[in-house]
Amino acid sequence: MIIEARGLAHHYGPEKTLSDVDLVIDRAGITGLCAPNGEGKTTLLKLLAGLQFPSAGELKVLGHEPRERPLDLLQRLYFLPSEPHAPKWTPTKIAHYYAAFYPNFDHQLYRENLVSFRVDPNKPLDRVSFGQKRRAQLSFALATRAQVLLLDEPTIGLDIQGKDQFRRSLIAGTEAGQTIVIATHLLSEVENVLDHLLLLADRTIRGYVDLGQAAAFYSFNLKPVKPPYGDKGYARRVPGGWLTVHADGRPSNTSLDLETLYLALTDGRLVMPGTLQTPLV
Ligand SMILES: Nc1ncnc2c1ncn2[C@@H]1O[C@H](COP(=O)(O)OP(=O)(O)OP(=O)(O)O)[C@@H](O)[C@H]1O
């Protein structure tokens, strides 16, 4: 098992941040972690990385309790925060000092990442733009070849080429056996590479949707007029009409749209497919 949470709970103060979190991720792949603001995405990533501790329940990552921060886990897991600290060092110097913490660190891949992300390896990170800093940090994160990669809002600040390169690197990572969890509000930027959508709402997990299954379970249709009152699906105004999603396996006339699916699931009108029939209220 790569990630296993049972009845996981967390609170910073008296108020609960997360409760009754049950989650099993047992294979390589890319999971998009999505939720409204303040619902606990970053906290869940920090729990997985051992930077926050559970207040109840069980949590194991690569067979370890992250709160114990054992060396075997720290060497095989990498967490990239949304606003990571960047030393005033060049990317070359950063790798010189930090790569040693990751036994699978691939220096060749790091050099390739810096080239493809168009990062100057010899320019200190306090003298580059936000997006350039982000590219350098992603280059390092991807080169760790960590078995579990946790990325918090990784695409913020990236230009179009940067996002494209990022998606290609993610695909290469999963092909090499990585399990990647990406917390993001920008689903459209990663939807083509995700194979699962993990939805947090009301401080707990409301669904873990296999997107291969979802394509067969949910139907997406572009309609010229708003569906009638009482329609069991979800409809969203888009250019050219209304994009509807239904959980009835009827034929689609347009492709799966993750943002619309997310809105439909958080809105409570649709249910999860297969074994994940957590009815949303
Ligand atoms: N250090 C902290 N001390 C106290 N409360 C915190 C702390 N960090 C986060 N919280 C609270 O915990 C809840 C979850 O925060 P978290 O940052 O995990 O949410 P998020 O889903 O990542 O949010 P966003 O989408 O805005 O980035 C929020 O209500 C937040 O106010």
Coordinates of C-alpha atoms and ligand atoms in Angstrom, one line a residue:
M1 CA 0.0 0.0 0.0
I2 CA 1.4 3.4 -0.9
I3 CA -1.0 5.6 1.1
E4 CA -3.5 4.4 3.6
A5 CA -5.6 6.5 5.9
R6 CA -8.3 5.2 8.2
G7 CA -10.5 7.5 10.3
L8 CA -7.8 10.2 10.0
A9 CA -8.5 13.4 11.8
H10 CA -6.6 16.6 12.4
H11 CA -7.1 20.0 14.1
Y12 CA -4.9 23.0 14.5
G13 CA -6.8 24.4 17.5
P14 CA -10.2 23.5 18.8
E15 CA -11.8 23.4 15.3
K16 CA -11.4 20.3 13.2
T17 CA -9.5 20.7 10.0
L18 CA -10.1 17.1 8.8
S19 CA -12.2 14.2 10.1
D20 CA -13.0 10.7 9.2
V21 CA -10.6 10.6 6.3
D22 CA -10.4 7.2 4.7
L23 CA -8.2 6.8 1.7
V24 CA -6.3 4.1 -0.1
I25 CA -3.8 4.7 -2.9
D26 CA -2.2 1.4 -3.9
R27 CA -0.5 2.1 -7.2
A28 CA 1.5 4.6 -9.3
G29 CA -0.5 7.4 -10.9
I30 CA -1.5 11.0 -10.6
T31 CA -4.3 12.1 -8.2
G32 CA -5.7 15.6 -8.4
L33 CA -6.7 16.8 -4.9
C34 CA -9.4 19.4 -5.2
A35 CA -11.5 21.3 -2.7
P36 CA -12.9 24.7 -1.9
N37 CA -10.6 27.1 -0.2
G38 CA -9.8 26.2 3.4
E39 CA -11.1 22.6 3.3
G40 CA -7.7 21.1 4.2
K41 CA -5.8 20.2 1.0
T42 CA -2.5 21.6 2.3
T43 CA -3.1 20.1 5.7
L44 CA -3.7 16.6 4.1
L45 CA -0.4 16.9 2.1
K46 CA 1.4 18.0 5.3
L47 CA 0.0 15.0 7.2
L48 CA 1.2 12.7 4.4
A49 CA 4.6 14.3 4.6
G50 CA 4.8 14.1 8.4
L51 CA 4.8 17.9 8.8
Q52 CA 1.5 17.8 10.7
F53 CA 0.4 15.1 13.1
P54 CA -3.0 13.3 13.1
S55 CA -5.2 13.9 16.1
A56 CA -7.0 10.6 15.6
G57 CA -7.0 7.7 13.2
E58 CA -4.3 5.9 11.3
L59 CA -2.0 7.0 8.5
K60 CA 0.6 5.1 6.7
V61 CA 2.7 6.2 3.7
L62 CA 5.0 3.6 2.1
G63 CA 4.4 1.4 5.2
H64 CA 5.5 4.1 7.7
E65 CA 3.7 6.5 10.0
P66 CA 4.7 9.9 8.5
R67 CA 4.7 11.5 12.0
E68 CA 7.7 9.4 12.9
R69 CA 9.6 10.7 9.9
P70 CA 11.8 7.6 9.4
L71 CA 14.7 8.0 7.1
D72 CA 13.3 5.4 4.6
L73 CA 10.2 7.5 4.1
L74 CA 12.1 10.9 4.0
Q75 CA 14.3 9.5 1.2
R76 CA 11.3 8.3 -0.9
L77 CA 8.9 11.2 -0.4
Y78 CA 9.1 14.8 -1.6
F79 CA 6.7 17.5 -0.7
L80 CA 6.7 20.8 -2.6
P81 CA 4.8 23.4 -0.7
S82 CA 2.8 26.1 -2.5
E83 CA 5.1 28.8 -1.4
P84 CA 8.4 27.0 -0.9
H85 CA 11.4 28.6 0.7
A86 CA 14.1 29.2 -1.9
P87 CA 17.6 29.6 -0.7
K88 CA 19.6 32.4 -2.3
W89 CA 21.5 29.8 -4.2
T90 CA 21.9 28.8 -7.8
P91 CA 20.1 25.6 -8.9
T92 CA 23.5 24.0 -9.3
K93 CA 24.4 24.7 -5.7
I94 CA 21.0 23.6 -4.5
A95 CA 21.5 20.2 -6.1
H96 CA 25.0 20.0 -4.7
Y97 CA 23.8 20.3 -1.1
Y98 CA 20.3 18.8 -1.2
A99 CA 20.4 16.0 -3.7
A100 CA 22.3 13.8 -1.3
F101 CA 19.1 13.5 0.8
Y102 CA 17.4 11.6 -2.0
P103 CA 19.2 8.4 -2.9
N104 CA 17.3 8.2 -6.3
F105 CA 18.2 11.7 -7.2
D106 CA 18.8 11.8 -11.0
H107 CA 21.4 14.5 -11.8
Q108 CA 21.1 13.9 -15.5
L109 CA 17.3 14.4 -15.2
Y110 CA 17.8 17.5 -13.1
R111 CA 20.1 19.0 -15.9
E112 CA 17.5 18.0 -18.5
N113 CA 14.6 19.5 -16.4
L114 CA 16.5 22.8 -16.0
V115 CA 17.0 23.0 -19.8
S116 CA 13.4 22.1 -20.7
F117 CA 12.1 24.4 -18.0
R118 CA 14.5 27.1 -19.3
V119 CA 16.1 27.7 -15.9
D120 CA 19.6 29.2 -15.7
P121 CA 21.5 26.8 -13.5
N122 CA 23.9 29.5 -12.4
K123 CA 21.6 32.3 -11.4
P124 CA 20.7 32.6 -7.7
L125 CA 17.0 32.1 -7.0
D126 CA 16.7 35.4 -5.2
R127 CA 17.4 37.1 -8.6
V128 CA 14.8 35.4 -10.7
S129 CA 11.0 35.8 -11.2
F130 CA 8.4 33.9 -9.3
G131 CA 7.7 31.6 -12.2
Q132 CA 11.4 31.0 -12.9
K133 CA 11.8 30.1 -9.2
R134 CA 8.9 27.7 -9.5
R135 CA 10.4 26.1 -12.5
A136 CA 13.7 25.5 -10.7
Q137 CA 11.9 24.0 -7.7
L138 CA 9.8 21.7 -9.9
S139 CA 13.0 20.7 -11.8
F140 CA 14.5 19.6 -8.4
A141 CA 11.3 17.9 -7.2
L142 CA 10.9 15.9 -10.3
A143 CA 14.6 14.9 -10.3
T144 CA 14.4 13.4 -6.8
R145 CA 12.6 10.5 -8.4
A146 CA 10.8 10.2 -5.0
Q147 CA 8.3 7.3 -5.0
V148 CA 5.7 9.7 -3.5
L149 CA 5.6 13.2 -4.8
L150 CA 3.3 15.7 -3.1
L151 CA 2.8 19.0 -5.0
D152 CA 0.8 21.9 -3.6
E153 CA -0.5 24.2 -6.4
P154 CA 2.5 23.4 -8.6
T155 CA 1.2 25.2 -11.8
I156 CA 0.8 28.6 -10.2
G157 CA 3.2 31.0 -11.9
L158 CA 4.1 28.7 -14.8
D159 CA 3.7 30.0 -18.3
I160 CA 2.2 27.9 -21.1
Q161 CA 5.4 26.2 -22.1
G162 CA 6.2 25.6 -18.4
K163 CA 2.8 23.9 -17.8
D164 CA 3.3 21.8 -20.9
Q165 CA 6.7 20.7 -19.7
F166 CA 5.3 20.0 -16.3
R167 CA 2.6 17.7 -17.6
R168 CA 5.1 15.8 -19.7
S169 CA 7.4 15.3 -16.7
L170 CA 4.4 14.0 -14.7
I171 CA 3.6 11.4 -17.3
A172 CA 7.3 10.3 -17.3
G173 CA 7.2 10.1 -13.5
T174 CA 4.2 7.8 -13.4
E175 CA 5.7 5.7 -16.1
A176 CA 8.7 5.3 -13.8
G177 CA 6.4 4.2 -11.0
Q178 CA 5.8 7.4 -9.0
T179 CA 2.6 8.2 -7.1
I180 CA 1.9 11.9 -7.4
V181 CA -0.7 13.9 -5.5
I182 CA -1.3 17.4 -6.8
A183 CA -3.4 19.8 -4.8
T184 CA -4.8 22.4 -7.2
H185 CA -7.7 24.7 -8.0
L186 CA -6.6 24.8 -11.6
L187 CA -8.0 21.4 -12.7
S188 CA -8.1 22.3 -16.3
E189 CA -4.3 22.7 -16.3
V190 CA -3.7 19.1 -15.2
E191 CA -6.9 17.3 -16.2
N192 CA -5.3 15.5 -19.2
V193 CA -2.8 13.8 -17.0
L194 CA -4.8 12.9 -13.9
D195 CA -6.1 9.4 -13.4
H196 CA -7.9 10.1 -10.1
L197 CA -9.8 13.0 -8.6
L198 CA -9.8 13.3 -4.8
L199 CA -12.5 15.5 -3.6
L200 CA -12.5 17.1 -0.2
A201 CA -15.6 18.8 1.1
D202 CA -16.9 19.6 4.6
R203 CA -13.5 18.7 6.0
T204 CA -13.5 15.1 4.8
I205 CA -13.1 13.1 1.6
R206 CA -16.2 13.1 -0.4
G207 CA -14.9 10.9 -3.2
Y208 CA -12.0 9.4 -4.9
V209 CA -13.0 9.1 -8.5
D210 CA -11.2 6.9 -11.0
L211 CA -11.3 9.1 -14.1
G212 CA -11.1 6.1 -16.4
Q213 CA -14.3 4.8 -14.8
A214 CA -15.8 8.3 -14.7
A215 CA -15.7 8.7 -18.4
A216 CA -18.0 5.7 -18.7
F217 CA -20.2 6.6 -15.8
Y218 CA -20.8 10.3 -16.4
S219 CA -22.1 11.8 -19.6
F220 CA -21.3 15.3 -20.8
N221 CA -23.5 17.1 -23.3
L222 CA -23.5 20.6 -24.7
K223 CA -27.1 21.8 -25.1
P224 CA -28.4 25.0 -26.7
V225 CA -30.9 25.6 -23.9
K226 CA -31.0 25.2 -20.1
P227 CA -32.3 21.7 -19.1
P228 CA -35.8 21.8 -17.6
Y229 CA -36.4 22.1 -13.9
G230 CA -36.3 18.7 -12.2
D231 CA -33.5 17.4 -14.5
K232 CA -31.3 15.1 -12.3
G233 CA -28.1 16.3 -13.8
Y234 CA -26.0 19.4 -13.3
A235 CA -25.9 22.2 -15.8
R236 CA -23.3 25.0 -16.2
R237 CA -23.5 28.0 -18.6
V238 CA -20.7 27.9 -21.1
P239 CA -20.0 29.7 -24.4
G240 CA -22.4 28.2 -26.9
G241 CA -25.0 26.9 -24.4
W242 CA -25.2 24.7 -21.4
L243 CA -22.8 22.0 -20.5
T244 CA -24.6 19.2 -18.6
V245 CA -23.3 16.3 -16.7
H246 CA -25.4 13.2 -15.8
A247 CA -24.6 10.1 -13.8
D248 CA -26.5 7.8 -16.1
G249 CA -24.0 6.5 -18.6
R250 CA -26.0 8.0 -21.5
P251 CA -24.0 9.0 -24.6
S252 CA -22.0 12.2 -24.5
N253 CA -21.7 14.7 -27.3
T254 CA -18.7 16.4 -25.7
S255 CA -15.6 15.3 -23.7
L256 CA -15.3 14.9 -19.9
D257 CA -14.8 18.2 -18.3
L258 CA -13.2 18.0 -14.8
E259 CA -14.2 21.4 -13.6
T260 CA -17.8 20.7 -14.4
L261 CA -17.6 17.3 -12.8
Y262 CA -16.0 18.9 -9.7
L263 CA -18.8 21.5 -9.5
A264 CA -21.5 18.9 -10.0
L265 CA -20.0 16.6 -7.2
T266 CA -19.5 19.5 -4.7
D267 CA -22.9 20.8 -5.5
G268 CA -24.3 17.5 -4.4
R269 CA -26.4 16.6 -7.5
L270 CA -24.2 13.7 -8.6
V271 CA -22.9 10.5 -7.0
M272 CA -19.6 8.8 -7.2
P273 CA -19.2 5.8 -9.6
G274 CA -18.7 2.2 -8.6
T275 CA -17.6 1.4 -5.1
L276 CA -17.3 5.1 -4.2
Q277 CA -21.0 5.7 -4.0
T278 CA -20.7 8.3 -1.2
P279 CA -23.9 10.2 -1.8
L280 CA -23.2 13.8 -1.6
V281 CA -25.6 15.9 0.4
Ligands
LIG1 N1 -1.2 27.1 10.9 C1 -2.5 27.1 11.1 N2 -3.0 27.4 12.3 C2 -4.4 27.4 12.4 N3 -5.3 27.1 11.5 C3 -4.8 26.8 10.3 C4 -3.4 26.8 10.0 N4 -3.2 26.4 8.7 C5 -4.4 26.2 8.2 N5 -5.4 26.5 9.1 C6 -6.8 26.3 8.9 O1 -7.1 25.0 8.5 C7 -8.0 24.9 7.5 C8 -7.5 24.2 6.3 O2 -6.4 24.9 5.8 P1 -5.6 24.4 4.5 O3 -4.5 25.3 4.3 O4 -5.2 23.0 4.7 O5 -6.7 24.5 3.4 P2 -6.6 24.4 1.8 O6 -7.7 23.6 1.3 O7 -5.2 24.1 1.4 O8 -6.9 26.0 1.4 P3 -6.6 26.8 0.1 O9 -7.4 26.2 -1.0 O10 -7.1 28.2 0.5 O11 -5.1 26.8 -0.1 C9 -8.4 26.3 7.2 O12 -9.7 26.6 7.8 C10 -7.3 27.2 7.8 O13 -7.8 28.4 8.2

